[in-house]
Short mmCIF file of C-alpha atoms in Angstrom, two decimals:
data_model
loop_
_atom_site.label_atom_id
_atom_site.label_comp_id
_atom_site.label_asym_id
_atom_site.label_seq_id
_atom_site.Cartn_x
_atom_site.Cartn_y
_atom_site.Cartn_z
CA MET A 288 -131.35 29.51 29.04
CA ARG A 289 -130.13 30.80 32.41
CA PHE A 290 -127.42 32.78 30.59
CA LEU A 291 -130.01 34.42 28.33
CA VAL A 292 -132.22 35.36 31.29
CA TYR A 293 -129.19 36.73 33.10
CA SER A 294 -128.18 38.76 30.05
CA ILE A 295 -131.66 40.25 29.65
CA SER A 296 -131.69 41.09 33.37
CA LEU A 297 -128.40 42.94 32.94
CA LEU A 298 -129.83 44.81 29.99
CA PHE A 299 -132.76 45.91 32.16
CA LEU A 300 -130.41 47.10 34.90
CA ILE A 301 -128.47 49.21 32.43
CA ARG A 302 -131.62 50.82 31.16
CA CYS A 303 -132.46 51.66 34.78
CA GLY A 304 -129.10 53.43 35.20
CA SER A 305 -127.24 50.95 37.38
CA GLY A 306 -123.90 51.93 35.86
CA ILE A 307 -122.74 48.36 35.24
CA LEU A 308 -121.01 49.40 32.02
CA PRO A 309 -118.41 52.21 32.08
CA PHE A 310 -120.26 54.01 29.28
CA SER A 311 -123.81 54.70 28.21
CA PRO A 312 -124.38 52.85 24.93
CA PHE A 313 -127.56 54.81 24.31
CA ASN A 314 -125.60 58.02 23.81
CA LYS A 315 -123.61 56.65 20.87
CA LYS A 316 -124.90 57.40 17.40
CA GLU A 317 -124.19 53.94 16.06
CA SER A 318 -125.57 52.06 19.07
CA ASN A 319 -128.71 50.00 18.66
CA LEU A 320 -130.42 47.19 20.50
CA ASN A 321 -128.64 44.53 18.45
CA GLU A 322 -125.18 45.84 19.30
CA LEU A 323 -126.11 46.23 22.94
CA LEU A 324 -127.42 42.67 23.16
CA LEU A 325 -124.15 41.43 21.68
CA LEU A 326 -122.30 42.90 24.65
CA PHE A 327 -124.05 40.30 26.79
CA LEU A 328 -124.87 37.41 24.46
CA ILE A 329 -121.13 37.16 23.74
CA PRO A 330 -119.33 36.68 27.09
CA GLN A 331 -116.79 39.49 27.42
CA ASN A 332 -114.06 37.20 28.73
CA SER A 333 -114.63 34.43 26.19
CA TYR A 334 -111.72 35.42 23.94
CA VAL A 335 -108.48 33.67 24.87
CA TRP A 336 -105.40 35.84 24.43
CA ASN A 337 -102.18 34.11 23.49
CA LEU A 338 -99.90 36.46 25.41
CA PRO A 339 -96.12 36.20 25.83
CA PRO A 340 -94.71 35.89 29.36
CA GLY A 341 -94.72 39.23 31.16
CA PHE A 342 -97.46 40.73 29.00
CA PRO A 343 -100.68 42.03 30.60
CA THR A 344 -104.13 41.72 29.07
CA PRO A 345 -104.93 44.51 26.59
CA VAL A 346 -107.81 46.92 27.09
CA VAL A 347 -110.54 46.38 24.50
CA PRO A 348 -113.40 48.83 23.78
CA ALA A 349 -116.68 47.55 25.17
CA SER A 350 -118.32 48.35 21.83
CA ASN A 351 -116.03 45.91 20.00
CA PRO A 352 -115.39 42.81 22.12
CA MET A 353 -112.84 40.36 20.80
CA THR A 354 -114.08 37.19 19.08
CA GLN A 355 -112.16 34.71 16.99
CA GLU A 356 -114.68 35.17 14.18
CA LYS A 357 -113.90 38.89 13.97
CA VAL A 358 -110.17 38.22 14.15
CA ASP A 359 -110.39 35.73 11.27
CA LEU A 360 -112.46 38.12 9.15
CA GLY A 361 -110.18 41.04 10.02
CA ARG A 362 -107.13 39.13 8.82
CA PHE A 363 -108.68 38.65 5.38
CA LEU A 364 -109.79 42.28 5.19
CA PHE A 365 -106.35 43.51 6.31
CA TYR A 366 -104.73 41.82 3.31
CA ASP A 367 -107.51 42.51 0.77
CA ARG A 368 -106.88 45.17 -1.87
CA LYS A 369 -110.61 45.66 -2.21
CA LEU A 370 -110.18 47.98 0.75
CA SER A 371 -108.74 50.75 -1.39
CA GLY A 372 -110.81 52.88 -3.73
CA ASN A 373 -108.86 51.80 -6.82
CA GLN A 374 -108.17 48.27 -5.47
CA THR A 375 -104.39 48.68 -5.67
CA GLN A 376 -103.54 48.60 -1.96
CA SER A 377 -104.52 46.92 1.26
CA CYS A 378 -103.59 47.69 4.86
CA ALA A 379 -100.72 45.25 4.38
CA SER A 380 -99.25 47.36 1.58
CA CYS A 381 -97.84 49.72 4.21
CA HIS A 382 -97.65 47.17 7.03
CA LYS A 383 -95.69 44.10 5.93
CA GLN A 384 -95.31 41.21 8.35
CA SER A 385 -91.70 40.53 7.35
CA LEU A 386 -90.81 44.11 8.34
CA ALA A 387 -92.66 43.98 11.68
CA PHE A 388 -95.64 45.52 9.91
CA THR A 389 -93.82 48.57 8.54
CA ASP A 390 -93.08 49.13 4.84
CA GLY A 391 -89.34 49.86 4.63
CA LEU A 392 -89.94 53.24 2.97
CA THR A 393 -88.84 56.64 4.18
CA LYS A 394 -92.41 57.88 3.89
CA GLY A 395 -95.58 56.00 3.10
CA ILE A 396 -97.13 56.08 -0.39
CA GLY A 397 -100.91 55.93 -0.76
CA SER A 398 -103.03 54.09 -3.29
CA THR A 399 -103.06 57.07 -5.66
CA GLY A 400 -99.30 57.62 -5.39
CA GLU A 401 -99.54 60.49 -2.93
CA VAL A 402 -96.63 60.57 -0.47
CA HIS A 403 -97.47 60.63 3.22
CA PRO A 404 -95.54 63.18 5.31
CA ARG A 405 -94.53 60.57 7.88
CA ASN A 406 -92.89 57.17 8.11
CA ALA A 407 -95.34 54.26 8.39
CA GLN A 408 -95.30 53.07 11.99
CA GLY A 409 -95.21 49.40 12.77
CA ILE A 410 -98.48 48.09 14.17
CA ILE A 411 -97.08 45.48 16.52
CA ASN A 412 -98.56 45.63 20.03
CA VAL A 413 -100.99 48.39 19.02
CA ALA A 414 -103.45 46.83 21.46
CA TYR A 415 -101.40 48.54 24.17
CA ASN A 416 -101.12 52.02 22.63
CA VAL A 417 -102.45 54.92 24.68
CA ARG A 418 -102.68 56.92 21.47
CA GLN A 419 -102.36 55.80 17.87
CA THR A 420 -100.11 57.41 15.18
CA TRP A 421 -97.02 59.54 15.64
CA VAL A 422 -98.61 62.72 16.84
CA ASN A 423 -102.41 62.93 16.92
CA PRO A 424 -103.42 63.26 20.60
CA THR A 425 -107.09 62.51 19.89
CA LEU A 426 -106.83 59.05 18.31
CA LYS A 427 -107.24 56.71 21.27
CA ASP A 428 -108.71 53.56 19.73
CA LEU A 429 -107.83 51.63 16.59
CA GLU A 430 -111.43 51.99 15.47
CA ASP A 431 -111.00 55.78 15.37
CA GLN A 432 -107.51 55.70 13.89
CA MET A 433 -108.59 53.46 11.03
CA LEU A 434 -110.81 56.20 9.64
CA VAL A 435 -107.68 58.17 8.73
CA PRO A 436 -106.06 55.74 6.24
CA MET A 437 -109.44 54.65 4.90
CA PHE A 438 -111.07 58.03 4.35
CA GLY A 439 -108.38 60.68 4.82
CA GLU A 440 -107.76 62.97 1.86
CA HIS A 441 -104.71 64.94 3.02
CA PRO A 442 -102.97 62.77 2.01
CA VAL A 443 -105.01 60.05 0.31
CA GLU A 444 -104.05 56.60 1.57
CA LEU A 445 -106.65 53.92 0.83
CA GLY A 446 -108.90 56.50 -0.83
CA LEU A 447 -112.32 55.17 0.18
CA THR A 448 -114.11 58.50 0.47
CA ASN A 449 -117.30 58.31 -1.65
CA HIS A 450 -116.56 54.62 -2.35
CA GLU A 451 -118.22 53.19 0.76
CA ASN A 452 -121.11 51.48 -1.01
CA GLU A 453 -118.79 50.24 -3.73
CA LEU A 454 -116.54 48.70 -1.09
CA LEU A 455 -119.42 46.91 0.61
CA ASP A 456 -120.75 45.63 -2.74
CA ARG A 457 -117.33 44.18 -3.53
CA LEU A 458 -117.28 42.33 -0.22
CA ARG A 459 -120.88 41.10 -0.54
CA SER A 460 -120.10 39.62 -3.94
CA GLU A 461 -117.71 37.04 -2.47
CA ASN A 462 -119.09 33.82 -1.03
CA ARG A 463 -116.21 33.72 1.44
CA TYR A 464 -117.22 37.03 2.96
CA GLN A 465 -120.91 36.16 3.03
CA SER A 466 -120.14 33.42 5.52
CA MET A 467 -117.40 35.20 7.46
CA PHE A 468 -119.32 38.46 8.00
CA GLN A 469 -122.41 36.55 9.15
CA LYS A 470 -120.38 34.59 11.69
CA ALA A 471 -118.56 37.68 12.96
CA PHE A 472 -121.67 39.89 13.12
CA PRO A 473 -124.70 37.62 13.46
CA LEU A 474 -127.28 40.32 14.22
CA GLY A 475 -128.59 42.74 11.61
CA ASP A 476 -126.90 43.53 8.29
CA PRO A 477 -123.30 42.41 8.76
CA PHE A 478 -121.99 44.36 5.75
CA THR A 479 -121.33 47.82 7.15
CA VAL A 480 -118.24 50.03 7.14
CA SER A 481 -118.36 50.00 10.94
CA ASN A 482 -118.12 46.21 10.95
CA VAL A 483 -115.22 46.25 8.49
CA ILE A 484 -113.36 48.54 10.87
CA LYS A 485 -114.24 46.49 13.93
CA ALA A 486 -113.00 43.26 12.35
CA ILE A 487 -109.68 44.74 11.25
CA ALA A 488 -109.20 46.30 14.69
CA CYS A 489 -109.73 42.90 16.32
CA PHE A 490 -107.13 41.32 14.04
CA GLU A 491 -104.63 44.11 14.68
CA ARG A 492 -105.03 43.67 18.43
CA THR A 493 -103.71 40.11 18.05
CA LEU A 494 -100.43 41.34 16.52
CA ILE A 495 -98.58 40.94 19.81
CA SER A 496 -94.84 40.45 19.73
CA GLY A 497 -92.84 39.48 22.81
CA ARG A 498 -90.69 36.42 22.13
CA SER A 499 -87.41 37.97 21.11
CA PRO A 500 -84.09 36.50 22.27
CA TYR A 501 -83.96 39.08 25.06
CA ASP A 502 -87.48 38.09 26.20
CA LYS A 503 -86.49 34.42 26.26
CA TYR A 504 -83.43 35.32 28.33
CA LEU A 505 -85.40 37.58 30.68
CA TYR A 506 -88.60 35.56 31.18
CA ASP A 507 -87.48 32.01 30.46
CA GLY A 508 -83.99 32.17 31.87
CA ASN A 509 -82.72 30.90 28.51
CA ILE A 510 -79.13 32.12 28.47
CA SER A 511 -78.36 30.53 25.09
CA ALA A 512 -81.10 32.66 23.46
CA LEU A 513 -78.59 35.53 23.41
CA GLY A 514 -76.02 33.55 21.42
CA ASN A 515 -72.54 32.53 22.38
CA SER A 516 -70.71 33.94 25.40
CA ALA A 517 -69.23 36.89 23.50
CA GLN A 518 -72.56 37.83 21.91
CA ARG A 519 -74.35 37.48 25.23
CA ALA A 520 -71.81 39.67 27.01
CA SER A 521 -72.17 42.41 24.38
CA ILE A 522 -75.98 42.35 24.52
CA LEU A 523 -76.02 42.55 28.31
CA ARG A 524 -73.53 45.43 28.32
CA GLY A 525 -75.82 47.18 25.84
CA ALA A 526 -78.82 46.49 28.09
CA GLN A 527 -76.96 48.01 31.01
CA ILE A 528 -76.42 51.22 29.00
CA PHE A 529 -80.04 51.23 27.83
CA PHE A 530 -81.54 50.83 31.30
CA SER A 531 -79.07 53.04 33.17
CA GLU A 532 -78.72 56.77 33.73
CA LYS A 533 -75.84 56.68 31.28
CA GLY A 534 -78.00 55.94 28.27
CA GLU A 535 -81.34 57.22 29.65
CA CYS A 536 -83.11 55.23 26.89
CA PHE A 537 -85.54 53.58 29.29
CA HIS A 538 -87.33 56.83 30.14
CA CYS A 539 -89.08 56.89 26.75
CA HIS A 540 -88.66 53.22 25.82
CA GLY A 541 -89.21 51.32 29.06
CA GLY A 542 -91.66 48.74 30.32
CA PHE A 543 -92.78 45.44 28.84
CA ASN A 544 -93.48 47.11 25.47
CA PHE A 545 -90.39 49.33 25.35
CA THR A 546 -92.43 52.54 25.21
CA GLU A 547 -93.75 54.74 27.98
CA THR A 548 -97.09 55.24 26.22
CA SER A 549 -98.75 51.92 27.02
CA ILE A 550 -102.05 50.98 28.62
CA HIS A 551 -103.40 47.61 29.73
CA SER A 552 -105.98 46.03 31.99
CA GLY A 553 -103.99 46.78 35.13
CA SER A 554 -103.18 50.40 34.33
CA VAL A 555 -104.05 52.94 37.03
CA ASN A 556 -103.52 55.82 34.65
CA ALA A 557 -102.04 56.19 31.20
CA GLU A 558 -99.38 58.70 30.25
CA ILE A 559 -99.89 60.56 27.00
CA THR A 560 -96.49 62.00 26.18
CA PHE A 561 -94.74 63.41 23.12
CA HIS A 562 -91.06 64.31 22.84
CA ASN A 563 -88.68 66.42 20.81
CA ASN A 564 -85.44 64.46 20.26
CA GLY A 565 -83.35 67.15 18.61
CA LEU A 566 -83.79 65.97 15.06
CA TYR A 567 -84.21 69.51 13.68
CA ASN A 568 -83.77 73.12 14.73
CA ILE A 569 -84.28 75.03 11.49
CA GLY A 570 -82.50 78.34 11.56
CA GLY A 571 -81.97 77.98 15.31
CA THR A 572 -85.64 78.82 15.93
CA GLY A 573 -86.84 75.44 17.22
CA ASP A 574 -88.78 74.89 13.99
CA TYR A 575 -89.32 71.55 12.31
CA PRO A 576 -90.25 71.06 8.61
CA VAL A 577 -93.63 72.63 7.87
CA ASP A 578 -95.19 69.33 6.81
CA ASN A 579 -94.05 67.64 10.04
CA PRO A 580 -94.24 70.14 12.91
CA GLY A 581 -95.14 67.56 15.55
CA LEU A 582 -97.70 68.07 18.30
CA PHE A 583 -97.68 71.78 17.41
CA GLU A 584 -99.94 70.84 14.48
CA PHE A 585 -102.73 70.12 16.98
CA THR A 586 -102.00 72.49 19.87
CA GLY A 587 -100.52 75.56 18.17
CA LEU A 588 -98.06 75.87 21.08
CA ALA A 589 -94.52 76.80 20.09
CA SER A 590 -93.21 74.55 22.87
CA ASP A 591 -94.81 71.54 21.11
CA LYS A 592 -92.82 71.95 17.91
CA GLY A 593 -91.00 68.73 17.05
CA LYS A 594 -92.75 66.61 19.67
CA PHE A 595 -93.78 63.10 18.60
CA ARG A 596 -94.88 59.93 20.37
CA ALA A 597 -92.10 57.52 21.30
CA PRO A 598 -93.10 54.20 19.66
CA SER A 599 -92.24 50.73 20.86
CA ILE A 600 -88.77 49.70 19.75
CA ARG A 601 -89.55 45.99 19.66
CA ASN A 602 -88.32 44.55 16.34
CA ILE A 603 -86.49 47.81 15.66
CA GLU A 604 -83.87 45.93 13.64
CA LEU A 605 -86.55 45.33 10.99
CA THR A 606 -88.17 48.76 10.84
CA ALA A 607 -85.63 51.00 9.11
CA PRO A 608 -85.60 53.82 8.14
CA TYR A 609 -86.12 55.47 11.49
CA MET A 610 -87.76 58.49 13.13
CA HIS A 611 -91.13 60.02 12.28
CA ASP A 612 -89.91 61.07 8.84
CA GLY A 613 -87.61 58.15 8.06
CA SER A 614 -84.63 60.49 7.96
CA ILE A 615 -82.15 58.17 9.73
CA ASP A 616 -81.24 55.14 7.67
CA SER A 617 -79.64 52.69 10.07
CA LEU A 618 -79.74 51.53 13.67
CA GLU A 619 -76.09 52.49 14.05
CA ASN A 620 -76.93 56.06 13.02
CA VAL A 621 -79.87 56.15 15.44
CA VAL A 622 -77.46 55.34 18.27
CA GLU A 623 -75.05 57.97 16.94
CA HIS A 624 -77.87 60.54 16.91
CA TYR A 625 -78.64 60.01 20.59
CA ASN A 626 -74.98 59.70 21.50
CA ALA A 627 -74.47 63.21 20.07
CA GLY A 628 -77.54 64.58 21.85
CA GLY A 629 -79.29 65.46 18.60
CA ARG A 630 -78.49 66.18 14.96
CA ASN A 631 -76.64 69.13 13.50
CA ILE A 632 -77.64 69.78 9.87
CA LEU A 633 -75.01 72.04 8.35
CA ASN A 634 -76.49 72.86 4.94
CA GLY A 635 -79.72 72.99 3.01
CA LEU A 636 -83.35 73.77 3.67
CA TYR A 637 -83.34 72.22 7.14
CA ALA A 638 -79.98 73.58 8.34
CA GLY A 639 -79.78 74.06 12.08
CA ASP A 640 -78.37 72.44 15.21
CA GLY A 641 -80.97 70.08 16.69
CA ARG A 642 -78.74 69.59 19.72
CA ALA A 643 -79.66 73.14 20.73
CA ASN A 644 -83.39 72.89 20.02
CA PRO A 645 -85.16 74.74 22.87
CA ASN A 646 -87.93 72.10 22.98
CA LYS A 647 -85.62 69.11 23.15
CA ASN A 648 -86.30 66.52 25.82
CA ALA A 649 -83.95 66.80 28.79
CA PHE A 650 -82.97 63.13 28.49
CA VAL A 651 -81.46 63.73 25.04
CA PHE A 652 -77.92 64.98 25.63
CA PRO A 653 -74.38 63.99 24.56
CA ILE A 654 -73.64 60.62 26.13
CA GLY A 655 -70.05 60.06 25.07
CA LEU A 656 -70.25 56.36 24.29
CA THR A 657 -67.13 54.62 23.04
CA ALA A 658 -67.16 52.73 19.76
CA GLY A 659 -67.46 49.47 21.69
CA GLU A 660 -70.35 50.75 23.79
CA LYS A 661 -72.23 51.86 20.69
CA THR A 662 -71.78 48.38 19.22
CA ASP A 663 -73.06 46.85 22.45
CA LEU A 664 -76.14 49.08 22.42
CA VAL A 665 -76.91 48.19 18.81
CA ASN A 666 -76.53 44.49 19.64
CA PHE A 667 -78.98 44.86 22.52
CA LEU A 668 -81.51 46.58 20.26
CA LYS A 669 -81.15 43.78 17.72
CA SER A 670 -81.85 41.24 20.47
CA LEU A 671 -85.42 42.63 20.57
CA THR A 672 -86.16 41.06 17.17
CA ASP A 673 -88.96 38.50 17.39
CA THR A 674 -88.46 36.19 14.40
CA GLU A 675 -91.27 33.90 15.57
CA PHE A 676 -93.71 36.78 15.28
CA VAL A 677 -92.69 37.96 11.82
CA ASN A 678 -92.95 34.39 10.53
CA ASP A 679 -96.12 33.41 12.37
CA PRO A 680 -98.66 32.05 9.85
CA LYS A 681 -101.54 33.29 12.03
CA HIS A 682 -100.65 36.82 10.97
CA SER A 683 -99.75 36.13 7.35
CA ASN A 684 -101.55 36.81 4.09
CA PRO A 685 -104.44 34.29 3.89
CA PHE A 686 -104.97 34.64 0.14
#
């Protein structure tokens, strides 16, 4: 009873403009009294994160606090093909647990067979992303990003445009979902598109990977996690290249999540950066393929051609093919690309020397690694594979 009185008192203070919350819920179109009450009737720190050593607490939107009920519902929805217009695909169709939630394809294929222009990013540790997707600078939260695969038409992915009511009717028709939606969203009509999105976002925020052999060595002091003495020596030599000025890899792929674009509860500020890594230089003009121009697509600035977000490289061994367009097939060839300082395409539609791209990041330059050093670097990257995560039943298909 005291908690309820306290919650109502807080609600009154907000209405009086005390500024307790970092946003004004009354300015949001979808806000209503029920949703606002939930911010207080559900304690904001009640969700218990199961975080690996060295991992900070993720930032969660105040409008979608974490609850186990939403996580459980989101897991079912993530794997349910009812979430595509023609019921042929689910979120998991392009984000498979065994592949660190990528799909193994060069470019994603939507529910209608339309090919996506970019490679499907893994969704591990998305709770820490400053921005979602490869290149869109406006998609901050998962709740916003999810609108793209669900309702986007260029290309069509899940193809739910004009099928919203049909989707909700499908979900209402199942006894399982009647109970799960009510538990996850106890106030008002639980069957809304907004609630579908919120539940999936909560589940995706639990997809946190940080127990690779290198993590166990680094945080647990478990030397044997890196294999025998020869394997361990190779991995640590590779780590030295990665984290040194010789390799320069850590500038874009540093920190606990192996990407510079991370945010968490202790962040003072969050960097939003995109980079050109010399993958293309069509005709020597700095151009990239027209269907994949990079940040230029949003800014119109010539200097932004070919710039993409550097993703986390955790579990990179499992996420081939690589780059934003899946144009590099193996981890060995990724290392070769950076060792050369970019890619020189001699013939064809995309001919041009990416090494000379005028927009290329200054940290991408010929390194001159020996064959042995390249092997060491690959071995280090493979040591970031978290087999516990990709086999964890908490994240698996519940059907």
